[in-house]
Amino acid sequence: MSAAYSVVQTDLKTGNVVAVLPVTAIQFTHSLNAAGTATVGIPLFAPEADPNSLSPGISGLVILRNGLPVWGGILWALAADIAAGTLTLNASGYHSHYQGRHFVTGWATRTTEQAVILKRFFDYFNADNGIGTDASGMAATGHLRTTIWTRYELKNAAEAIEELADNIGGFNFRYVPYWVTAGKKVGHRFVISSRAGTAATRSLTHRVNCNVTGVSYDSTALATVAYAVGADKGNGEKLVGIFENPSLAARMPERVMVGSYADVKETKTLIDKAQATINAGAVPVAIPELTLYPDQYSPLDFVPGDVTAIDVDAGYIALYDEFIVTECATAVDANGSESIKLALASKELWSNANPS
């Protein structure tokens, strides 16, 4: 039996439900350490298509599956097809709010547990016309970080979170919508988990419970030596962190990767960045894409960052290995039929961190 989907419009600041929207089609993605997106179609002439209420940048959208929130975010754009009589709503997840928030007075935290730093980030932005992200449930990770930016750098909050995540000993993150009061108010939590992912609890087999549509192999991240270039020391020179992979150098010609981190002011952090680049570039990356068989799983059964075993035997492609889910994309058509697609990447890439 197909799941029942609906979409509610919310007040972005409070999470209060403004309206239940009459939808014609829904598409949404959960992406690893990124905002994710959603596209929702509604009738152009529906009463709920109210320009005085439904407004890009101001309205929130929450997608419900069998009455429970499975995706939440911010309406950023809409497009009207007058001939077809449809209005298409385009939204991004709550992380997109923090792409427009900056540390306008600077920031300095030294040698502090990274979960505590994250909580302080959200407290700071929630207190000044924010969206009420709940970050209170994060447990300590055991990793201390230093984050220092001057007011002149105007550091972007989303980038700050992503850079903390993309370290050796970093984390995966996501925003989880939930009912504060069923049918009336939606909240959302910021959740972190180990970059190593959870232990694989599901195994997907080609032509048994999924259709593996393709597998690509990418060697662009391979590196025998990595340099991480940091902040200017004030004399025209810049801090540099270096890390090497001698075992890979014994198998291939030298290949250097250089990353720039202009706001990093500690050599130790730069060495960690270089090591993360080396770890992520130790082997070619296998990237399977697949479609789940209908009515066997929900979109929340495959959370980005989770580990899933994949089994496919098709000529050159002979895989039985564990992969990290990097994206879960769900489409619901006008008849209510649900289709779920997964994109995955080699477990080593994400568990070792990949500063991009």
mmCIF file of C-alpha atoms in Angstrom:
data_model
loop_
_atom_site.group_PDB
_atom_site.id
_atom_site.type_symbol
_atom_site.label_atom_id
_atom_site.label_comp_id
_atom_site.label_asym_id
_atom_site.label_seq_id
_atom_site.Cartn_x
_atom_site.Cartn_y
_atom_site.Cartn_z
ATOM 1 C CA MET A 1 0.000 0.000 0.000
ATOM 2 C CA SER A 2 1.427 3.388 -1.002
ATOM 3 C CA ALA A 3 2.232 5.895 1.695
ATOM 4 C CA ALA A 4 0.075 9.013 2.008
ATOM 5 C CA TYR A 5 1.932 12.282 1.432
ATOM 6 C CA SER A 6 0.946 15.852 2.236
ATOM 7 C CA VAL A 7 2.699 19.216 2.519
ATOM 8 C CA VAL A 8 2.198 21.952 5.096
ATOM 9 C CA GLN A 9 3.217 25.594 4.821
ATOM 10 C CA THR A 10 4.733 26.975 8.018
ATOM 11 C CA ASP A 11 5.753 30.275 9.519
ATOM 12 C CA LEU A 12 9.520 30.023 9.215
ATOM 13 C CA LYS A 13 10.302 31.830 12.469
ATOM 14 C CA THR A 14 7.834 29.998 14.708
ATOM 15 C CA GLY A 15 7.175 26.698 12.929
ATOM 16 C CA ASN A 16 3.422 27.272 13.215
ATOM 17 C CA VAL A 17 1.369 25.601 10.472
ATOM 18 C CA VAL A 18 -0.184 28.169 8.159
ATOM 19 C CA ALA A 19 -1.930 25.890 5.643
ATOM 20 C CA VAL A 20 -2.129 22.380 4.256
ATOM 21 C CA LEU A 21 -1.278 22.697 0.564
ATOM 22 C CA PRO A 22 -3.156 20.801 -2.179
ATOM 23 C CA VAL A 23 -0.237 19.094 -3.944
ATOM 24 C CA THR A 24 -0.027 17.646 -7.445
ATOM 25 C CA ALA A 25 3.495 16.178 -7.194
ATOM 26 C CA ILE A 26 6.390 16.086 -4.720
ATOM 27 C CA GLN A 27 10.127 15.552 -5.054
ATOM 28 C CA PHE A 28 12.603 15.855 -2.201
ATOM 29 C CA THR A 29 16.168 14.874 -1.373
ATOM 30 C CA HIS A 30 18.125 14.269 1.792
ATOM 31 C CA SER A 31 21.792 15.041 1.088
ATOM 32 C CA LEU A 32 24.833 14.218 3.186
ATOM 33 C CA ASN A 33 26.103 17.292 5.053
ATOM 34 C CA ALA A 34 24.112 19.624 2.807
ATOM 35 C CA ALA A 35 20.742 21.343 2.742
ATOM 36 C CA GLY A 36 18.855 19.000 0.421
ATOM 37 C CA THR A 37 16.058 20.225 -1.826
ATOM 38 C CA ALA A 38 12.331 19.869 -2.420
ATOM 39 C CA THR A 39 10.024 20.662 -5.325
ATOM 40 C CA VAL A 40 6.276 20.749 -4.747
ATOM 41 C CA GLY A 41 3.534 21.360 -7.314
ATOM 42 C CA ILE A 42 0.187 22.918 -6.350
ATOM 43 C CA PRO A 43 -2.763 24.185 -8.441
ATOM 44 C CA LEU A 44 -2.207 27.790 -9.507
ATOM 45 C CA PHE A 45 -5.776 28.822 -8.660
ATOM 46 C CA ALA A 46 -6.066 27.004 -5.328
ATOM 47 C CA PRO A 47 -7.053 29.267 -2.398
ATOM 48 C CA GLU A 48 -3.860 28.194 -0.639
ATOM 49 C CA ALA A 49 -1.800 29.728 -3.482
ATOM 50 C CA ASP A 50 -2.065 33.049 -1.694
ATOM 51 C CA PRO A 51 0.663 35.613 -2.521
ATOM 52 C CA ASN A 52 -0.053 37.419 0.747
ATOM 53 C CA SER A 53 0.830 34.273 2.690
ATOM 54 C CA LEU A 54 2.959 31.951 0.537
ATOM 55 C CA SER A 55 6.164 33.874 -0.085
ATOM 56 C CA PRO A 56 9.726 32.884 -1.104
ATOM 57 C CA GLY A 57 12.298 33.428 1.614
ATOM 58 C CA ILE A 58 9.587 33.859 4.243
ATOM 59 C CA SER A 59 7.539 30.640 4.172
ATOM 60 C CA GLY A 60 8.588 27.211 5.390
ATOM 61 C CA LEU A 61 7.581 23.907 3.784
ATOM 62 C CA VAL A 62 7.334 20.566 5.576
ATOM 63 C CA ILE A 63 6.610 17.283 3.785
ATOM 64 C CA LEU A 64 4.602 14.681 5.702
ATOM 65 C CA ARG A 65 4.540 10.934 5.055
ATOM 66 C CA ASN A 66 1.629 9.190 6.730
ATOM 67 C CA GLY A 67 1.235 12.304 8.853
ATOM 68 C CA LEU A 68 4.841 12.482 10.105
ATOM 69 C CA PRO A 69 7.429 15.060 8.971
ATOM 70 C CA VAL A 70 10.078 13.560 6.679
ATOM 71 C CA TRP A 71 11.533 16.742 5.135
ATOM 72 C CA GLY A 72 11.552 20.376 6.173
ATOM 73 C CA GLY A 73 13.017 23.559 4.810
ATOM 74 C CA ILE A 74 12.572 27.001 3.324
ATOM 75 C CA LEU A 75 10.668 28.089 0.224
ATOM 76 C CA TRP A 76 13.188 30.053 -1.831
ATOM 77 C CA ALA A 77 11.612 30.283 -5.291
ATOM 78 C CA LEU A 78 8.370 29.592 -7.138
ATOM 79 C CA ALA A 79 7.331 29.493 -10.764
ATOM 80 C CA ALA A 80 3.834 29.779 -12.251
ATOM 81 C CA ASP A 81 2.842 27.939 -15.415
ATOM 82 C CA ILE A 82 -0.293 29.847 -16.363
ATOM 83 C CA ALA A 83 -1.109 27.633 -19.339
ATOM 84 C CA ALA A 84 -0.903 24.454 -17.244
ATOM 85 C CA GLY A 85 -2.487 26.072 -14.180
ATOM 86 C CA THR A 86 0.289 24.945 -11.828
ATOM 87 C CA LEU A 87 2.567 26.622 -9.307
ATOM 88 C CA THR A 88 5.938 24.988 -8.624
ATOM 89 C CA LEU A 89 7.506 25.601 -5.226
ATOM 90 C CA ASN A 90 11.276 25.161 -4.860
ATOM 91 C CA ALA A 91 12.721 24.790 -1.390
ATOM 92 C CA SER A 92 16.018 23.958 0.330
ATOM 93 C CA GLY A 93 16.563 22.390 3.738
ATOM 94 C CA TYR A 94 17.084 24.397 6.925
ATOM 95 C CA HIS A 95 20.850 24.460 6.400
ATOM 96 C CA SER A 96 20.220 26.986 3.617
ATOM 97 C CA HIS A 97 19.201 29.527 6.283
ATOM 98 C CA TYR A 98 22.739 29.432 7.667
ATOM 99 C CA GLN A 99 24.203 30.163 4.241
ATOM 100 C CA GLY A 100 22.786 33.639 4.769
ATOM 101 C CA ARG A 101 24.005 34.057 8.347
ATOM 102 C CA HIS A 102 27.456 35.439 9.150
ATOM 103 C CA PHE A 103 29.613 36.059 12.207
ATOM 104 C CA VAL A 104 29.362 39.817 11.734
ATOM 105 C CA THR A 105 31.187 40.638 14.977
ATOM 106 C CA GLY A 106 33.776 37.872 14.625
ATOM 107 C CA TRP A 107 34.123 34.660 16.626
ATOM 108 C CA ALA A 108 36.756 33.065 18.840
ATOM 109 C CA THR A 109 36.590 29.669 20.553
ATOM 110 C CA ARG A 110 39.793 27.871 21.531
ATOM 111 C CA THR A 111 40.383 24.188 22.258
ATOM 112 C CA THR A 112 36.719 23.381 22.815
ATOM 113 C CA GLU A 113 34.653 20.234 22.234
ATOM 114 C CA GLN A 114 33.208 20.564 18.733
ATOM 115 C CA ALA A 115 29.650 19.686 19.856
ATOM 116 C CA VAL A 116 29.839 22.599 22.313
ATOM 117 C CA ILE A 117 31.045 24.903 19.544
ATOM 118 C CA LEU A 118 28.089 23.882 17.379
ATOM 119 C CA LYS A 119 25.626 24.531 20.206
ATOM 120 C CA ARG A 120 27.125 27.982 20.681
ATOM 121 C CA PHE A 121 26.791 28.663 16.945
ATOM 122 C CA PHE A 122 23.069 27.909 17.012
ATOM 123 C CA ASP A 123 22.459 29.765 20.276
ATOM 124 C CA TYR A 124 24.130 32.816 18.735
ATOM 125 C CA PHE A 125 22.036 32.804 15.572
ATOM 126 C CA ASN A 126 18.762 31.740 17.214
ATOM 127 C CA ALA A 127 19.005 34.751 19.526
ATOM 128 C CA ASP A 128 19.073 37.192 16.616
ATOM 129 C CA ASN A 129 16.023 36.722 14.347
ATOM 130 C CA GLY A 130 16.663 33.039 13.666
ATOM 131 C CA ILE A 131 14.644 29.929 12.835
ATOM 132 C CA GLY A 132 14.869 28.169 16.210
ATOM 133 C CA THR A 133 17.147 25.256 15.351
ATOM 134 C CA ASP A 134 17.302 22.887 18.350
ATOM 135 C CA ALA A 135 20.888 21.718 18.884
ATOM 136 C CA SER A 136 20.534 20.728 22.533
ATOM 137 C CA GLY A 137 20.658 16.961 21.993
ATOM 138 C CA MET A 138 24.208 16.658 20.666
ATOM 139 C CA ALA A 139 26.542 14.450 22.697
ATOM 140 C CA ALA A 140 30.250 15.151 23.126
ATOM 141 C CA THR A 141 32.438 13.737 20.351
ATOM 142 C CA GLY A 142 35.786 13.791 22.149
ATOM 143 C CA HIS A 143 37.377 16.157 19.617
ATOM 144 C CA LEU A 144 38.547 19.654 20.528
ATOM 145 C CA ARG A 145 38.615 22.446 17.941
ATOM 146 C CA THR A 146 39.695 26.066 17.682
ATOM 147 C CA THR A 147 37.567 28.435 15.574
ATOM 148 C CA ILE A 148 38.699 32.030 15.176
ATOM 149 C CA TRP A 149 37.416 34.599 12.664
ATOM 150 C CA THR A 150 37.661 38.365 12.762
ATOM 151 C CA ARG A 151 34.647 40.540 12.041
ATOM 152 C CA TYR A 152 36.288 41.557 8.767
ATOM 153 C CA GLU A 153 36.120 37.954 7.492
ATOM 154 C CA LEU A 154 32.297 37.840 7.835
ATOM 155 C CA LYS A 155 32.481 34.066 8.120
ATOM 156 C CA ASN A 156 29.491 32.232 6.702
ATOM 157 C CA ALA A 157 27.769 30.052 9.340
ATOM 158 C CA ALA A 158 26.979 27.167 6.967
ATOM 159 C CA GLU A 159 30.617 27.051 5.855
ATOM 160 C CA ALA A 160 31.737 27.084 9.482
ATOM 161 C CA ILE A 161 29.590 24.030 10.232
ATOM 162 C CA GLU A 162 30.741 22.224 7.090
ATOM 163 C CA GLU A 163 34.410 22.905 7.819
ATOM 164 C CA LEU A 164 34.069 21.530 11.342
ATOM 165 C CA ALA A 165 32.438 18.418 9.878
ATOM 166 C CA ASP A 166 35.161 17.961 7.243
ATOM 167 C CA ASN A 167 37.983 17.181 9.635
ATOM 168 C CA ILE A 168 39.649 14.056 10.886
ATOM 169 C CA GLY A 169 37.401 13.188 13.807
ATOM 170 C CA GLY A 170 34.636 15.299 12.293
ATOM 171 C CA PHE A 171 30.985 14.347 11.940
ATOM 172 C CA ASN A 172 28.006 13.977 9.631
ATOM 173 C CA PHE A 173 25.101 16.327 10.206
ATOM 174 C CA ARG A 174 21.449 16.757 9.279
ATOM 175 C CA TYR A 175 18.340 18.693 10.292
ATOM 176 C CA VAL A 176 15.385 16.572 11.421
ATOM 177 C CA PRO A 177 11.842 18.035 11.381
ATOM 178 C CA TYR A 178 9.357 16.886 14.018
ATOM 179 C CA TRP A 179 5.945 17.776 15.416
ATOM 180 C CA VAL A 180 6.106 20.069 18.431
ATOM 181 C CA THR A 181 2.311 19.992 18.482
ATOM 182 C CA ALA A 182 0.764 17.551 16.012
ATOM 183 C CA GLY A 183 -0.924 19.360 13.148
ATOM 184 C CA LYS A 184 -0.110 22.796 14.559
ATOM 185 C CA LYS A 185 3.602 23.401 15.014
ATOM 186 C CA VAL A 186 6.774 21.925 13.490
ATOM 187 C CA GLY A 187 10.257 22.115 15.009
ATOM 188 C CA HIS A 188 13.596 20.879 13.738
ATOM 189 C CA ARG A 189 16.718 19.449 15.374
ATOM 190 C CA PHE A 190 20.356 19.611 14.347
ATOM 191 C CA VAL A 191 21.756 16.079 14.663
ATOM 192 C CA ILE A 192 25.326 14.838 14.287
ATOM 193 C CA SER A 193 26.733 11.331 13.928
ATOM 194 C CA SER A 194 30.079 9.657 13.322
ATOM 195 C CA ARG A 195 31.628 10.051 9.878
ATOM 196 C CA ALA A 196 32.189 6.289 9.945
ATOM 197 C CA GLY A 197 28.415 5.858 9.737
ATOM 198 C CA THR A 198 26.267 3.386 11.579
ATOM 199 C CA ALA A 199 26.795 -0.347 11.233
ATOM 200 C CA ALA A 200 25.122 -1.652 8.087
ATOM 201 C CA THR A 201 21.654 -2.950 8.957
ATOM 202 C CA ARG A 202 20.382 -3.386 5.391
ATOM 203 C CA SER A 203 21.698 -5.192 2.355
ATOM 204 C CA LEU A 204 20.486 -4.215 -1.096
ATOM 205 C CA THR A 205 20.790 -6.776 -3.879
ATOM 206 C CA HIS A 206 20.413 -5.955 -7.554
ATOM 207 C CA ARG A 207 17.131 -7.384 -8.937
ATOM 208 C CA VAL A 208 16.031 -8.615 -5.503
ATOM 209 C CA ASN A 209 15.036 -5.479 -3.609
ATOM 210 C CA CYS A 210 16.491 -2.773 -5.836
ATOM 211 C CA ASN A 211 17.574 -1.953 -9.360
ATOM 212 C CA VAL A 212 21.198 -0.786 -9.568
ATOM 213 C CA THR A 213 21.017 1.599 -12.506
ATOM 214 C CA GLY A 214 24.726 2.383 -12.719
ATOM 215 C CA VAL A 215 28.113 2.402 -11.024
ATOM 216 C CA SER A 216 30.832 4.939 -11.795
ATOM 217 C CA TYR A 217 34.443 4.981 -10.661
ATOM 218 C CA ASP A 218 36.181 8.284 -9.964
ATOM 219 C CA SER A 219 39.915 8.745 -9.407
ATOM 220 C CA THR A 220 39.995 12.559 -9.392
ATOM 221 C CA ALA A 221 40.565 12.666 -5.602
ATOM 222 C CA LEU A 222 43.648 10.402 -5.694
ATOM 223 C CA ALA A 223 46.640 12.105 -4.072
ATOM 224 C CA THR A 224 50.117 11.007 -3.041
ATOM 225 C CA VAL A 225 50.876 14.367 -1.397
ATOM 226 C CA ALA A 226 48.447 16.945 0.014
ATOM 227 C CA TYR A 227 49.100 20.567 0.953
ATOM 228 C CA ALA A 228 46.660 22.632 3.008
ATOM 229 C CA VAL A 229 47.351 26.360 2.747
ATOM 230 C CA GLY A 230 46.073 28.509 5.599
ATOM 231 C CA ALA A 231 46.014 32.099 6.777
ATOM 232 C CA ASP A 232 48.659 34.728 6.064
ATOM 233 C CA LYS A 233 51.162 34.980 8.929
ATOM 234 C CA GLY A 234 51.377 38.735 8.441
ATOM 235 C CA ASN A 235 54.700 38.775 6.631
ATOM 236 C CA GLY A 236 53.481 37.652 3.224
ATOM 237 C CA GLU A 237 53.953 33.955 4.046
ATOM 238 C CA LYS A 238 51.111 31.519 4.673
ATOM 239 C CA LEU A 239 50.757 28.615 7.065
ATOM 240 C CA VAL A 240 50.989 25.215 5.349
ATOM 241 C CA GLY A 241 50.113 21.687 6.440
ATOM 242 C CA ILE A 242 51.532 18.701 4.518
ATOM 243 C CA PHE A 243 50.662 15.004 4.509
ATOM 244 C CA GLU A 244 51.849 12.163 2.254
ATOM 245 C CA ASN A 245 50.737 8.687 1.197
ATOM 246 C CA PRO A 246 53.938 6.704 0.477
ATOM 247 C CA SER A 247 52.095 3.433 -0.196
ATOM 248 C CA LEU A 248 50.050 5.023 -2.980
ATOM 249 C CA ALA A 249 53.187 6.768 -4.318
ATOM 250 C CA ALA A 250 54.746 3.336 -4.749
ATOM 251 C CA ARG A 251 51.892 2.372 -7.089
ATOM 252 C CA MET A 252 51.342 5.555 -9.123
ATOM 253 C CA PRO A 253 53.243 8.689 -10.212
ATOM 254 C CA GLU A 254 53.187 11.640 -7.840
ATOM 255 C CA ARG A 255 49.893 13.499 -7.704
ATOM 256 C CA VAL A 256 49.558 16.582 -5.521
ATOM 257 C CA MET A 257 46.335 18.072 -4.166
ATOM 258 C CA VAL A 258 46.326 21.602 -2.759
ATOM 259 C CA GLY A 259 43.527 22.963 -0.595
ATOM 260 C CA SER A 260 43.101 26.569 0.475
ATOM 261 C CA TYR A 261 41.757 27.412 3.957
ATOM 262 C CA ALA A 262 42.428 31.137 4.259
ATOM 263 C CA ASP A 263 40.772 31.476 7.661
ATOM 264 C CA VAL A 264 42.631 28.581 9.354
ATOM 265 C CA LYS A 265 45.255 29.974 11.696
ATOM 266 C CA GLU A 266 46.698 26.779 13.234
ATOM 267 C CA THR A 267 49.241 24.460 11.583
ATOM 268 C CA LYS A 268 47.812 21.414 13.393
ATOM 269 C CA THR A 269 44.402 22.037 11.824
ATOM 270 C CA LEU A 270 46.011 22.390 8.390
ATOM 271 C CA ILE A 271 47.854 19.079 8.832
ATOM 272 C CA ASP A 272 44.510 17.469 9.711
ATOM 273 C CA LYS A 273 43.023 18.953 6.537
ATOM 274 C CA ALA A 274 45.908 17.573 4.464
ATOM 275 C CA GLN A 275 45.585 14.162 6.104
ATOM 276 C CA ALA A 276 41.861 14.124 5.394
ATOM 277 C CA THR A 277 42.591 14.842 1.731
ATOM 278 C CA ILE A 278 45.114 11.981 1.618
ATOM 279 C CA ASN A 279 42.711 9.581 3.319
ATOM 280 C CA ALA A 280 39.880 10.479 0.961
ATOM 281 C CA GLY A 281 42.208 10.081 -2.035
ATOM 282 C CA ALA A 282 43.680 6.715 -1.091
ATOM 283 C CA VAL A 283 41.617 4.651 -3.551
ATOM 284 C CA PRO A 284 39.371 5.304 -6.560
ATOM 285 C CA VAL A 285 35.809 5.991 -5.436
ATOM 286 C CA ALA A 286 32.997 3.677 -6.505
ATOM 287 C CA ILE A 287 29.662 5.506 -6.836
ATOM 288 C CA PRO A 288 26.594 3.265 -7.248
ATOM 289 C CA GLU A 289 23.138 4.642 -8.011
ATOM 290 C CA LEU A 290 20.003 2.580 -7.505
ATOM 291 C CA THR A 291 16.226 2.653 -7.266
ATOM 292 C CA LEU A 292 14.535 0.786 -4.427
ATOM 293 C CA TYR A 293 11.716 -1.588 -5.249
ATOM 294 C CA PRO A 294 8.325 -0.009 -4.428
ATOM 295 C CA ASP A 295 6.618 -0.238 -1.035
ATOM 296 C CA GLN A 296 9.535 -1.925 0.732
ATOM 297 C CA TYR A 297 11.227 1.055 2.350
ATOM 298 C CA SER A 298 10.554 4.613 3.458
ATOM 299 C CA PRO A 299 12.832 7.604 2.718
ATOM 300 C CA LEU A 300 13.904 7.622 6.374
ATOM 301 C CA ASP A 301 15.159 4.031 6.158
ATOM 302 C CA PHE A 302 18.261 5.346 4.378
ATOM 303 C CA VAL A 303 19.613 8.400 6.154
ATOM 304 C CA PRO A 304 22.597 10.080 4.448
ATOM 305 C CA GLY A 305 25.685 9.000 6.343
ATOM 306 C CA ASP A 306 24.310 5.526 7.079
ATOM 307 C CA VAL A 307 26.148 2.449 5.837
ATOM 308 C CA THR A 308 24.391 0.076 3.438
ATOM 309 C CA ALA A 309 25.698 -3.138 1.892
ATOM 310 C CA ILE A 310 25.333 -3.393 -1.896
ATOM 311 C CA ASP A 311 25.424 -6.634 -3.895
ATOM 312 C CA VAL A 312 25.520 -6.446 -7.690
ATOM 313 C CA ASP A 313 27.007 -8.822 -10.259
ATOM 314 C CA ALA A 314 26.789 -7.439 -13.796
ATOM 315 C CA GLY A 315 29.811 -8.049 -16.034
ATOM 316 C CA TYR A 316 32.589 -5.595 -15.145
ATOM 317 C CA ILE A 317 30.596 -4.541 -12.089
ATOM 318 C CA ALA A 318 31.045 -7.146 -9.385
ATOM 319 C CA LEU A 319 30.444 -5.491 -6.044
ATOM 320 C CA TYR A 320 29.694 -6.707 -2.604
ATOM 321 C CA ASP A 321 30.763 -3.975 -0.265
ATOM 322 C CA GLU A 322 29.562 -1.395 2.226
ATOM 323 C CA PHE A 323 28.799 2.126 1.035
ATOM 324 C CA ILE A 324 27.814 5.413 2.629
ATOM 325 C CA VAL A 325 24.449 6.839 1.534
ATOM 326 C CA THR A 326 25.180 10.328 0.175
ATOM 327 C CA GLU A 327 21.704 11.159 -1.113
ATOM 328 C CA CYS A 328 18.186 9.786 -0.838
ATOM 329 C CA ALA A 329 15.821 11.237 -3.450
ATOM 330 C CA THR A 330 12.069 10.622 -3.279
ATOM 331 C CA ALA A 331 9.463 11.391 -5.938
ATOM 332 C CA VAL A 332 5.691 11.171 -5.489
ATOM 333 C CA ASP A 333 3.540 11.503 -8.609
ATOM 334 C CA ALA A 334 -0.017 12.762 -9.008
ATOM 335 C CA ASN A 335 -1.340 9.252 -8.304
ATOM 336 C CA GLY A 336 0.548 9.041 -5.010
ATOM 337 C CA SER A 337 3.077 6.478 -6.240
ATOM 338 C CA GLU A 338 6.409 6.723 -4.429
ATOM 339 C CA SER A 339 9.845 6.189 -5.990
ATOM 340 C CA ILE A 340 13.047 6.268 -3.918
ATOM 341 C CA LYS A 341 16.543 6.539 -5.411
ATOM 342 C CA LEU A 342 19.867 6.322 -3.579
ATOM 343 C CA ALA A 343 23.302 7.669 -4.423
ATOM 344 C CA LEU A 344 26.206 6.140 -2.520
ATOM 345 C CA ALA A 345 29.985 6.430 -2.228
ATOM 346 C CA SER A 346 32.808 4.239 -0.988
ATOM 347 C CA LYS A 347 32.777 4.015 2.783
ATOM 348 C CA GLU A 348 36.432 5.054 3.066
ATOM 349 C CA LEU A 349 35.779 8.415 1.418
ATOM 350 C CA TRP A 350 33.403 9.664 4.106
ATOM 351 C CA SER A 351 34.688 7.850 7.150
ATOM 352 C CA ASN A 352 38.123 9.424 6.651
ATOM 353 C CA ALA A 353 36.736 12.915 5.978
ATOM 354 C CA ASN A 354 37.007 14.878 2.770
ATOM 355 C CA PRO A 355 37.625 18.605 3.055
ATOM 356 C CA SER A 356 36.253 20.037 -0.129
#
